[in-house]
Amino acid sequence: MSGMTVPYQEPLVPREPSERQIPEPPRRGEEGGPPCAICGGKTTSAVWSDDNWTLHPPVGGSLPGAVWLASRVHVDSFGDLPENLQADFGRVAARVERAILSLGDIARVHLYRWGDGGAHFHVWFLPRPLGMLEASGMALPLWEDVLPNVPDEELRAAAESVAAAM
């Protein structure tokens, strides 16, 4: 994509990947791993919820308006969601996106699901600031990681504004 750059000075030097770990260590919420933080209420409190989903602000972030959406049911992935939640996900994701865009000064809303930290279905919505073309595409999470963090109270207030706009 034109204009996308990573937030590091060049030249970047490729390195060899580490030796693979098989089997992989259990994640939070998997048998043999630590307890699920979402099910155990050890995450930020929700700013919005319905019968199927909860919406949460991040902590230690740099992009006001970023939120994460979790299923109420403990499943791992899209394919594990019951069909009614698979269908409902699109409706809720569209509402979250529109609400984030309503904050203003946001060009796009990126949706990410990594799944490596915990085994409870959740996705991240990250707002790309208007005009910040270097953070287009896959570069936005890299920039989010290196930009100065804003106070957690500001992240929560923005997430509450997202919830109010839903």
CSV table of C-alpha atoms in Angstrom, one decimal:
chain,number,residue,atom,x,y,z
A,1,MET,CA,0.0,0.0,0.0
A,2,SER,CA,1.3,3.4,-0.9
A,3,GLY,CA,2.7,5.3,2.1
A,4,MET,CA,2.8,2.4,4.5
A,5,THR,CA,6.0,2.3,6.5
A,6,VAL,CA,7.1,0.5,9.7
A,7,PRO,CA,8.0,2.7,12.7
A,8,TYR,CA,11.7,1.7,12.7
A,9,GLN,CA,14.8,3.0,11.0
A,10,GLU,CA,16.1,1.2,8.0
A,11,PRO,CA,17.8,-1.0,7.2
A,12,LEU,CA,15.9,-3.8,9.0
A,13,VAL,CA,17.8,-7.0,9.0
A,14,PRO,CA,15.9,-10.3,8.5
A,15,ARG,CA,16.6,-13.0,11.1
A,16,GLU,CA,16.1,-16.7,11.2
A,17,PRO,CA,13.0,-17.9,13.1
A,18,SER,CA,13.5,-19.7,16.3
A,19,GLU,CA,13.2,-23.5,16.5
A,20,ARG,CA,9.5,-24.5,16.5
A,21,GLN,CA,7.9,-25.4,19.8
A,22,ILE,CA,5.7,-28.5,19.3
A,23,PRO,CA,3.5,-29.0,21.1
A,24,GLU,CA,2.9,-25.3,21.7
A,25,PRO,CA,2.5,-24.3,25.4
A,26,PRO,CA,-1.2,-23.9,26.5
A,27,ARG,CA,-2.7,-20.5,26.3
A,28,ARG,CA,-4.9,-18.8,29.0
A,29,GLY,CA,-8.2,-20.6,29.1
A,30,GLU,CA,-6.9,-23.9,27.7
A,31,GLU,CA,-6.4,-27.1,29.7
A,32,GLY,CA,-3.0,-26.9,31.4
A,33,GLY,CA,-2.8,-23.2,31.0
A,34,PRO,CA,-3.6,-20.3,33.3
A,35,PRO,CA,-7.3,-19.5,33.9
A,36,CYS,CA,-9.2,-17.5,31.3
A,37,ALA,CA,-8.9,-13.8,32.3
A,38,ILE,CA,-12.1,-12.9,30.4
A,39,CYS,CA,-14.2,-15.6,32.1
A,40,GLY,CA,-12.5,-14.8,35.4
A,41,GLY,CA,-13.3,-11.1,35.3
A,42,LYS,CA,-9.6,-10.2,35.3
A,43,THR,CA,-9.8,-7.8,32.4
A,44,THR,CA,-11.0,-4.2,32.1
A,45,SER,CA,-14.7,-3.9,32.8
A,46,ALA,CA,-17.0,-3.7,29.8
A,47,VAL,CA,-18.2,-0.4,28.5
A,48,TRP,CA,-21.0,-2.1,26.5
A,49,SER,CA,-22.6,-5.5,26.5
A,50,ASP,CA,-25.5,-7.4,25.2
A,51,ASP,CA,-26.6,-11.1,25.5
A,52,ASN,CA,-23.7,-12.3,23.3
A,53,TRP,CA,-20.8,-9.8,23.5
A,54,THR,CA,-18.9,-7.5,25.8
A,55,LEU,CA,-16.8,-4.5,24.6
A,56,HIS,CA,-13.8,-3.4,26.6
A,57,PRO,CA,-11.2,-0.6,26.6
A,58,PRO,CA,-7.5,-1.5,26.4
A,59,VAL,CA,-4.9,-0.5,29.0
A,60,GLY,CA,-1.4,0.7,28.1
A,61,GLY,CA,-2.4,1.8,24.6
A,62,SER,CA,-1.7,4.7,22.3
A,63,LEU,CA,-4.8,4.9,20.2
A,64,PRO,CA,-7.9,6.4,21.9
A,65,GLY,CA,-11.0,4.6,20.4
A,66,ALA,CA,-9.3,1.2,20.3
A,67,VAL,CA,-11.6,-1.4,21.9
A,68,TRP,CA,-11.8,-5.2,22.0
A,69,LEU,CA,-14.9,-7.3,21.6
A,70,ALA,CA,-15.3,-10.6,23.4
A,71,SER,CA,-17.9,-13.3,23.1
A,72,ARG,CA,-19.7,-14.1,26.4
A,73,VAL,CA,-19.4,-17.8,25.6
A,74,HIS,CA,-15.9,-19.3,26.1
A,75,VAL,CA,-14.9,-20.5,22.6
A,76,ASP,CA,-11.6,-20.1,20.8
A,77,SER,CA,-12.2,-19.0,17.3
A,78,PHE,CA,-14.7,-17.9,14.6
A,79,GLY,CA,-15.2,-21.5,13.7
A,80,ASP,CA,-16.1,-22.4,17.3
A,81,LEU,CA,-18.8,-19.8,17.7
A,82,PRO,CA,-22.3,-21.1,17.5
A,83,GLU,CA,-23.9,-20.2,14.1
A,84,ASN,CA,-26.2,-17.5,15.7
A,85,LEU,CA,-23.1,-15.7,17.1
A,86,GLN,CA,-21.2,-16.1,13.8
A,87,ALA,CA,-24.1,-14.3,12.1
A,88,ASP,CA,-24.4,-11.7,14.9
A,89,PHE,CA,-20.7,-10.9,14.8
A,90,GLY,CA,-21.1,-8.9,11.5
A,91,ARG,CA,-23.9,-6.8,12.9
A,92,VAL,CA,-22.0,-6.0,16.1
A,93,ALA,CA,-18.7,-5.3,14.3
A,94,ALA,CA,-20.5,-2.9,12.0
A,95,ARG,CA,-21.9,-1.0,15.0
A,96,VAL,CA,-18.5,-0.9,16.7
A,97,GLU,CA,-16.9,0.4,13.5
A,98,ARG,CA,-19.5,3.1,12.9
A,99,ALA,CA,-19.2,4.2,16.6
A,100,ILE,CA,-15.4,4.5,16.4
A,101,LEU,CA,-15.6,6.5,13.2
A,102,SER,CA,-18.0,8.9,14.9
A,103,LEU,CA,-15.2,9.9,17.3
A,104,GLY,CA,-13.8,12.0,14.4
A,105,ASP,CA,-10.2,12.3,13.0
A,106,ILE,CA,-10.2,8.6,12.2
A,107,ALA,CA,-9.6,7.4,8.7
A,108,ARG,CA,-10.3,3.7,9.0
A,109,VAL,CA,-11.0,1.1,11.6
A,110,HIS,CA,-8.8,-2.0,11.5
A,111,LEU,CA,-10.1,-5.3,12.8
A,112,TYR,CA,-7.5,-7.9,14.2
A,113,ARG,CA,-7.8,-11.3,15.7
A,114,TRP,CA,-4.5,-12.9,16.8
A,115,GLY,CA,-5.6,-15.5,19.3
A,116,ASP,CA,-2.1,-16.4,20.6
A,117,GLY,CA,-2.5,-15.0,24.1
A,118,GLY,CA,-5.8,-16.5,25.2
A,119,ALA,CA,-8.3,-19.1,24.1
A,120,HIS,CA,-11.4,-16.9,24.6
A,121,PHE,CA,-12.7,-15.4,21.4
A,122,HIS,CA,-12.0,-11.7,21.1
A,123,VAL,CA,-11.1,-9.3,18.4
A,124,TRP,CA,-9.4,-5.9,18.4
A,125,PHE,CA,-10.7,-2.7,16.7
A,126,LEU,CA,-7.9,-0.2,16.1
A,127,PRO,CA,-8.6,3.3,14.7
A,128,ARG,CA,-6.1,4.5,12.2
A,129,PRO,CA,-5.7,8.3,12.8
A,130,LEU,CA,-6.8,10.5,9.8
A,131,GLY,CA,-3.8,11.4,7.7
A,132,MET,CA,-1.5,8.8,9.3
A,133,LEU,CA,-0.9,7.0,6.0
A,134,GLU,CA,2.3,5.3,7.3
A,135,ALA,CA,0.1,3.3,9.6
A,136,SER,CA,-2.0,1.9,6.8
A,137,GLY,CA,-2.5,-1.8,6.4
A,138,MET,CA,-0.5,-4.2,8.6
A,139,ALA,CA,1.7,-1.3,9.9
A,140,LEU,CA,-1.0,0.0,12.3
A,141,PRO,CA,-0.4,-2.5,15.2
A,142,LEU,CA,3.4,-1.8,14.9
A,143,TRP,CA,2.8,1.9,15.2
A,144,GLU,CA,0.3,1.4,18.0
A,145,ASP,CA,3.0,-0.4,19.9
A,146,VAL,CA,5.7,2.4,19.5
A,147,LEU,CA,3.6,5.6,19.8
A,148,PRO,CA,3.5,7.1,23.3
A,149,ASN,CA,0.8,5.6,25.5
A,150,VAL,CA,-2.1,7.8,26.5
A,151,PRO,CA,-3.5,7.6,30.1
A,152,ASP,CA,-5.7,4.6,30.6
A,153,GLU,CA,-8.5,7.0,31.7
A,154,GLU,CA,-8.4,8.6,28.2
A,155,LEU,CA,-8.6,5.1,26.6
A,156,ARG,CA,-11.6,4.3,28.8
A,157,ALA,CA,-13.3,7.6,28.1
A,158,ALA,CA,-12.9,7.1,24.4
A,159,ALA,CA,-14.2,3.5,24.7
A,160,GLU,CA,-17.2,4.9,26.7
A,161,SER,CA,-17.9,7.3,23.8
A,162,VAL,CA,-17.8,4.4,21.4
A,163,ALA,CA,-20.3,2.5,23.6
A,164,ALA,CA,-22.6,5.5,23.8
A,165,ALA,CA,-22.6,5.8,20.0
A,166,MET,CA,-23.6,2.2,19.5
